[in-house]
């Protein structure tokens, strides 16, 4: 039986797409800083939804000691571990839900939706009278943290390629801000008051999101709304030449999406295309490496690790100071990294990050081994290595794998498949964080550090051989790399 003839419209559409891409490559329009101010403002507002995600990571470090000290709600060690880990367990459910919500209701709308359960979680926590209510609040908060992954997709679709790496990198800045803000508030406020503060922040963020436009890529790909997409682009690009250039490219996206089949998450044909399965494999491996480097373990167990490495830390005041110090290092580094990302590519940042983490972990492990039982052991060297590890981790492996989801995956699969990847990453995180205390029971910390060092070396090699550069490239250009 002969094959069905190809549709003339489809052939013309593909030819037009190729013509548009060719024309765009010749007439590239430069976007100046003043032309990008609206993109920056919209990105900063969208990133505000992850402040609460960072606060969730650090809140258990404040809540558990205060509960034990006040006896307001008595807890055991086992119950304390559940307070800390429930957020991580619930994260994948929120992440998977994000893909459905952002494809159905839009990127901006899902950003707004994510603030609602966060506000509910903070209020439930603030009025909690027993442990069960705290568990419920932490579970809701964990699912809400999973929803915040929509901000990366939204920002990747509203920003120009020249500014996208920098603006995506701000995600880590806002997560770090949430961590730092929680640690600072823990110095002066009781945990219930901290909940009220973060509830107020959620209300403000929800109202601010009304000011930003919907993603023009979503309006084109999922709603076929040319007028709405043009309005969003006009809001983002006030300069007429830049608007015309971006509008032409967006029109090519519509033609391309019309020639593609509808994405089905659990259909085998979905993954036969190299622009889907190649970035999926790269990102999956990258997330496994990210978790095995210990990048998040150090943050979750910072105080316990500081006690083992830097033996002079004693008492509550020093422990909170160590938390704040770690938070400051991550926050400042995240700001610097987001600025540098405009000039330096993802590959280079991951090289520096992996190499730095490899060296600092190796030095810490070998120094601890060489000075076991020595009276002249200098804990400051271990302290510097840990802070250096956090610094180098924030430069690359803590941040970049998350932002690459929004750059490597095609628009049609980015919502659902990206959410699936993020959900799996949080499952990996839960496994590593949960197993770490047990691992320390059978392996000395110094050898765990050396293991982290080896994994980081593997990460550098994987980056060199498998990861393409995305700096300055349009989403369509990145897709063409995998063909």
XYZ file of C-alpha atoms in Angstrom:
483
model
C 0.000 0.000 0.000
C 1.471 3.396 -0.935
C 2.048 6.061 1.692
C -0.435 8.902 1.997
C 0.659 12.082 0.197
C 2.111 14.794 2.382
C -0.152 17.769 3.044
C 0.715 20.792 0.851
C -0.020 23.089 3.804
C 2.418 21.189 6.010
C 5.100 21.375 3.287
C 4.569 25.117 2.871
C 4.625 25.612 6.638
C 7.932 23.794 7.028
C 9.422 25.798 4.155
C 8.229 29.013 5.760
C 9.743 27.998 9.097
C 13.106 27.388 7.444
C 12.855 30.752 5.671
C 12.046 32.564 8.906
C 14.951 30.930 10.772
C 17.318 31.778 7.927
C 16.146 35.387 7.832
C 16.403 35.702 11.609
C 19.977 34.430 11.622
C 20.971 37.182 9.195
C 19.112 40.057 10.866
C 19.858 39.526 14.520
C 18.648 42.444 16.646
C 20.702 43.546 19.648
C 18.775 43.972 22.906
C 20.209 46.664 25.182
C 19.888 46.773 28.965
C 17.166 49.416 28.891
C 15.203 47.277 26.426
C 15.351 44.322 28.839
C 14.090 46.106 31.972
C 10.554 44.731 31.666
C 11.856 41.183 31.237
C 14.003 41.640 34.332
C 11.061 43.001 36.335
C 8.746 40.165 35.265
C 11.426 37.571 35.998
C 12.108 38.971 39.468
C 8.397 38.943 40.321
C 8.019 35.358 39.065
C 11.090 34.247 41.022
C 9.502 35.557 44.243
C 7.384 32.395 44.421
C 10.523 30.358 45.258
C 11.358 32.419 48.351
C 8.960 30.190 50.277
C 10.613 27.077 48.786
C 13.941 28.190 50.251
C 12.258 29.030 53.540
C 10.794 25.508 53.675
C 14.267 23.999 53.404
C 15.576 25.996 56.367
C 12.415 26.250 58.491
C 12.826 22.851 60.170
C 16.236 23.994 61.440
C 14.397 26.772 63.311
C 11.191 24.923 64.220
C 12.645 21.745 65.750
C 15.021 23.414 68.277
C 12.307 25.869 69.340
C 9.760 23.070 69.849
C 12.247 21.143 71.984
C 13.148 24.204 74.022
C 9.606 25.467 74.654
C 7.855 22.104 75.186
C 4.838 23.752 73.502
C 4.383 20.676 71.319
C 6.586 17.821 72.626
C 8.444 15.886 69.901
C 10.769 12.880 69.772
C 13.829 12.507 67.528
C 11.836 10.349 65.132
C 9.038 12.926 64.930
C 11.608 15.670 64.350
C 13.020 13.767 61.361
C 9.530 13.547 59.849
C 9.021 17.288 60.323
C 12.184 17.849 58.307
C 11.634 15.229 55.598
C 7.894 15.546 54.886
C 8.581 18.563 52.677
C 10.937 16.538 50.488
C 8.538 13.587 50.233
C 5.640 15.791 49.118
C 7.657 17.820 46.582
C 7.367 15.373 43.650
C 3.555 15.411 43.820
C 3.486 19.181 43.444
C 6.072 19.013 40.688
C 4.052 16.486 38.665
C 0.914 18.574 39.113
C 2.755 21.626 37.803
C 3.058 20.196 34.295
C -0.688 19.690 34.008
C -1.535 23.095 35.468
C 0.936 25.131 33.413
C -0.103 23.520 30.127
C -3.815 23.867 30.846
C -4.061 27.252 32.590
C -0.816 28.979 31.588
C 2.587 29.729 33.081
C 1.608 32.980 34.792
C -1.647 31.555 36.170
C 0.212 28.577 37.658
C 2.690 30.955 39.308
C -0.276 32.630 40.975
C -1.863 29.294 41.893
C 1.348 28.191 43.652
C 1.093 31.009 46.204
C -2.328 29.844 47.462
C -1.340 26.500 49.056
C 1.816 28.145 50.395
C -0.291 30.776 52.175
C -2.577 28.035 53.534
C 0.434 26.024 54.767
C 1.959 28.980 56.615
C -1.352 29.872 58.259
C -2.062 26.254 59.291
C 1.446 26.025 60.729
C 1.037 29.295 62.624
C -2.101 28.096 64.450
C -0.981 24.456 64.905
C -1.849 23.036 68.319
C -0.469 19.517 67.886
C 2.011 17.499 65.867
C -0.554 16.189 63.374
C -1.408 19.714 62.245
C 2.296 20.457 61.792
C 2.631 17.334 59.642
C -0.304 18.469 57.487
C 1.150 21.965 57.101
C 4.585 20.617 56.142
C 3.031 18.276 53.573
C 1.062 21.120 51.969
C 4.211 23.255 51.998
C 6.160 20.483 50.264
C 3.599 20.140 47.478
C 3.611 23.917 47.101
C 7.399 23.923 46.716
C 6.993 21.483 43.829
C 4.631 23.917 42.111
C 7.287 26.658 42.075
C 9.178 24.927 39.251
C 6.779 26.751 36.905
C 8.796 29.951 37.384
C 11.748 28.516 35.444
C 9.553 27.585 32.491
C 7.819 30.978 32.548
C 11.095 32.919 32.630
C 12.703 30.810 29.891
C 9.776 31.707 27.610
C 9.596 35.477 28.246
C 13.309 36.318 28.157
C 15.655 37.095 25.289
C 18.529 34.589 24.745
C 21.085 37.276 25.649
C 19.589 37.642 29.141
C 18.002 34.236 29.739
C 20.995 32.565 31.509
C 21.352 35.449 33.939
C 17.630 35.702 34.695
C 17.202 31.935 35.100
C 20.179 31.990 37.458
C 18.259 34.366 39.736
C 16.191 31.342 40.806
C 19.022 30.293 43.098
C 19.277 33.855 44.431
C 15.644 33.839 45.537
C 15.851 30.323 47.010
C 18.963 31.440 48.910
C 17.108 34.558 50.019
C 14.376 32.371 51.519
C 16.993 30.313 53.384
C 18.835 33.392 54.629
C 15.644 35.200 55.634
C 14.503 32.185 57.673
C 17.837 31.971 59.482
C 17.840 35.686 60.260
C 14.228 35.682 61.492
C 15.094 32.699 63.706
C 17.411 34.937 65.734
C 14.631 37.242 66.888
C 11.199 35.686 66.290
C 9.293 32.683 67.607
C 8.390 30.144 64.906
C 4.691 31.072 64.826
C 5.541 34.712 64.100
C 7.866 33.594 61.309
C 4.892 31.770 59.748
C 2.835 34.960 59.784
C 5.700 36.846 58.096
C 5.887 34.333 55.252
C 2.086 34.259 54.929
C 2.191 38.033 54.350
C 4.925 37.601 51.744
C 2.743 35.122 49.815
C -0.126 37.612 49.697
C 2.164 40.346 48.345
C 3.668 38.023 45.707
C 0.198 36.927 44.547
C -0.844 40.551 44.009
C 2.407 41.461 42.218
C 1.917 38.638 39.693
C -1.113 40.470 38.275
C 1.345 42.984 36.795
C 3.232 40.549 34.516
C 2.088 39.128 31.148
C 1.339 35.521 30.248
C 4.023 33.589 28.358
C 3.687 34.372 24.622
C 5.076 30.908 23.807
C 2.276 29.275 25.811
C -0.363 31.473 24.177
C 0.911 30.441 20.730
C 1.618 26.744 21.367
C -1.378 25.863 23.545
C -4.055 28.481 22.782
C -3.236 29.525 19.196
C -3.857 33.048 20.485
C -1.914 35.309 18.122
C -3.371 38.543 19.502
C -2.696 37.636 23.121
C 0.848 36.541 22.300
C 1.455 39.811 20.455
C 0.209 41.797 23.480
C 2.561 39.889 25.779
C 5.472 40.529 23.424
C 4.556 44.207 23.165
C 4.622 44.433 26.980
C 8.060 42.773 27.097
C 9.593 44.589 24.099
C 8.699 48.270 23.772
C 11.208 48.815 20.959
C 9.478 48.279 17.591
C 12.434 46.574 15.863
C 12.923 44.086 18.694
C 9.187 43.429 18.858
C 9.014 42.722 15.116
C 11.990 40.361 15.301
C 10.585 38.406 18.245
C 7.073 38.364 16.775
C 8.410 36.844 13.546
C 10.173 34.108 15.496
C 7.077 33.483 17.581
C 4.992 33.071 14.411
C 7.424 30.386 13.264
C 6.826 28.640 16.590
C 3.098 28.521 15.844
C 3.663 26.990 12.408
C 6.046 24.456 13.870
C 3.663 23.491 16.679
C 0.828 23.036 14.187
C 2.933 20.520 12.253
C 3.707 18.448 15.402
C 1.670 15.735 17.069
C 0.124 16.349 20.488
C 2.457 15.385 23.297
C 1.559 12.290 25.319
C 3.663 11.702 28.424
C 3.272 7.904 28.560
C 3.265 7.144 24.821
C 6.390 5.467 23.428
C 6.247 7.462 20.176
C 6.790 10.625 22.182
C 10.346 9.587 22.983
C 11.404 8.506 19.479
C 12.293 12.059 18.506
C 15.948 12.937 19.266
C 14.956 16.432 20.427
C 13.059 14.684 23.247
C 15.024 11.588 24.244
C 18.519 13.095 23.995
C 17.965 16.019 26.413
C 15.863 13.708 28.624
C 18.795 11.302 29.034
C 21.272 14.134 29.617
C 19.099 15.787 32.264
C 18.283 12.494 34.014
C 21.952 11.616 34.413
C 22.818 15.178 35.427
C 20.248 15.111 38.262
C 21.579 11.793 39.576
C 25.098 13.247 39.606
C 23.802 16.428 41.263
C 22.361 14.527 44.223
C 25.314 12.134 44.598
C 27.749 15.064 44.778
C 26.305 15.803 48.221
C 25.361 19.319 47.155
C 22.116 19.246 49.165
C 23.329 16.954 51.946
C 25.695 19.663 53.205
C 22.805 22.150 53.417
C 20.361 19.785 55.148
C 22.924 18.588 57.711
C 25.070 21.724 57.959
C 25.110 21.917 61.755
C 25.957 18.238 62.269
C 28.722 18.429 59.673
C 30.131 21.637 61.155
C 30.253 19.940 64.546
C 32.298 17.047 63.123
C 34.618 19.167 60.989
C 35.009 22.301 63.097
C 35.225 21.039 66.644
C 35.018 24.434 68.390
C 31.363 25.059 67.480
C 29.276 24.615 70.582
C 25.955 25.981 71.790
C 22.840 27.303 70.082
C 24.302 30.724 69.248
C 27.237 29.266 67.314
C 24.949 26.834 65.487
C 22.659 29.620 64.285
C 25.718 31.654 63.334
C 26.981 28.742 61.224
C 23.596 28.514 59.489
C 23.559 32.241 58.763
C 27.154 32.097 57.499
C 26.279 29.274 55.109
C 23.171 31.167 53.985
C 25.160 34.353 53.353
C 27.777 32.486 51.295
C 25.107 30.849 49.162
C 23.092 34.062 48.743
C 26.045 36.238 47.725
C 27.457 33.545 45.426
C 24.066 33.082 43.765
C 23.932 36.809 42.946
C 27.444 36.778 41.482
C 26.750 33.573 39.529
C 23.552 34.960 37.996
C 25.449 38.038 36.756
C 28.362 35.996 35.435
C 25.928 33.640 33.647
C 25.243 36.361 31.060
C 28.844 36.112 29.867
C 29.931 32.602 30.836
C 28.286 29.472 29.448
C 26.625 26.639 31.347
C 29.404 24.210 30.485
C 32.123 26.507 31.829
C 30.224 27.157 35.055
C 29.677 23.422 35.580
C 33.387 22.780 34.928
C 34.378 25.345 37.566
C 31.706 24.110 39.971
C 32.563 20.425 39.637
C 36.316 20.997 39.825
C 35.996 23.292 42.855
C 33.679 20.891 44.697
C 35.990 18.003 43.849
C 39.066 19.774 45.259
C 37.413 21.143 48.421
C 35.887 17.774 49.362
C 39.135 15.942 48.654
C 41.195 18.402 50.733
C 38.697 18.206 53.623
C 38.658 14.391 53.581
C 42.433 13.953 53.309
C 43.139 16.606 55.948
C 40.736 14.957 58.407
C 42.347 11.570 57.723
C 45.917 12.889 58.097
C 45.114 14.641 61.377
C 42.980 11.973 63.055
C 43.734 12.100 66.789
C 46.209 14.983 66.404
C 46.212 17.703 69.069
C 47.137 20.404 66.564
C 44.111 19.706 64.351
C 42.899 23.005 62.853
C 39.140 23.012 62.367
C 39.323 26.256 60.398
C 40.694 24.361 57.395
C 37.671 22.066 57.391
C 35.365 25.060 57.835
C 36.899 26.837 54.851
C 36.562 23.670 52.750
C 32.860 23.327 53.594
C 32.129 26.970 52.806
C 34.202 26.661 49.631
C 32.168 23.605 48.706
C 28.923 25.555 49.144
C 30.403 28.399 47.088
C 31.395 26.185 44.164
C 28.142 24.206 44.382
C 26.088 27.391 44.080
C 28.107 28.403 41.015
C 26.966 25.333 39.095
C 25.698 21.940 40.240
C 23.189 23.256 42.785
C 21.565 25.546 40.233
C 22.235 24.828 36.572
C 20.561 21.376 36.212
C 17.224 22.940 37.210
C 17.534 25.800 34.716
C 18.631 23.466 31.897
C 15.179 21.839 31.951
C 13.745 25.070 30.597
C 16.425 25.330 27.905
C 17.024 21.784 26.642
C 13.468 20.409 26.486
C 11.202 21.456 23.561
C 8.285 23.779 24.334
C 5.604 21.127 23.705
C 7.057 18.692 26.261
C 8.629 21.186 28.668
C 5.656 21.431 31.023
C 4.794 17.779 31.671
C 8.152 16.143 30.984
C 10.015 18.882 32.849
C 7.752 18.398 35.855
C 8.384 14.655 35.742
C 12.143 15.249 35.757
C 11.879 17.652 38.678
C 9.734 15.156 40.579
C 12.331 12.430 40.025
C 15.095 14.802 41.127
C 13.286 15.378 44.425
C 12.877 11.624 44.885
C 16.655 11.283 44.436
C 17.129 14.118 46.924
C 14.896 12.458 49.518
C 16.779 9.156 49.159
C 20.215 10.719 49.552
C 19.219 13.023 52.418
C 17.400 10.236 54.259
C 20.264 7.726 53.861
C 23.066 10.125 54.798
C 22.782 9.782 58.625
C 22.812 5.986 58.303
C 25.806 6.170 55.971
C 27.740 8.106 58.599
C 27.070 5.229 61.007
C 29.143 2.826 58.897
C 31.553 5.148 57.016
C 33.669 7.954 58.465
C 32.816 11.450 57.266
C 36.285 11.874 55.743
C 35.694 8.963 53.330
C 32.207 10.265 52.499
C 33.873 13.543 51.530
C 36.298 11.667 49.272
C 33.331 9.869 47.685
C 31.657 13.213 46.995
C 34.918 14.373 45.420
C 34.980 11.373 43.048
C 31.350 11.954 41.968
C 32.125 15.592 41.182
C 35.003 14.470 38.984
C 32.577 12.211 37.093
C 30.236 15.195 36.744
C 32.973 17.260 35.104
C 33.613 14.482 32.598
C 29.922 14.060 31.804
C 29.552 17.794 31.246
C 32.490 17.839 28.846
C 31.344 14.907 26.731
C 27.545 15.208 26.745
C 26.230 18.686 27.579
C 25.752 21.268 24.784
C 26.278 24.963 25.389
C 23.086 27.075 25.580
C 24.516 30.548 26.173
C 23.114 33.079 23.683
C 21.147 30.464 21.759
C 17.453 30.618 21.005
C 15.256 27.714 22.065
C 14.854 26.670 18.418
C 18.650 26.627 17.968
C 19.078 24.425 21.031
C 16.492 21.982 19.659
C 18.360 21.758 16.349
C 21.510 20.599 18.197
C 19.836 17.272 19.015
C 18.630 16.559 15.472
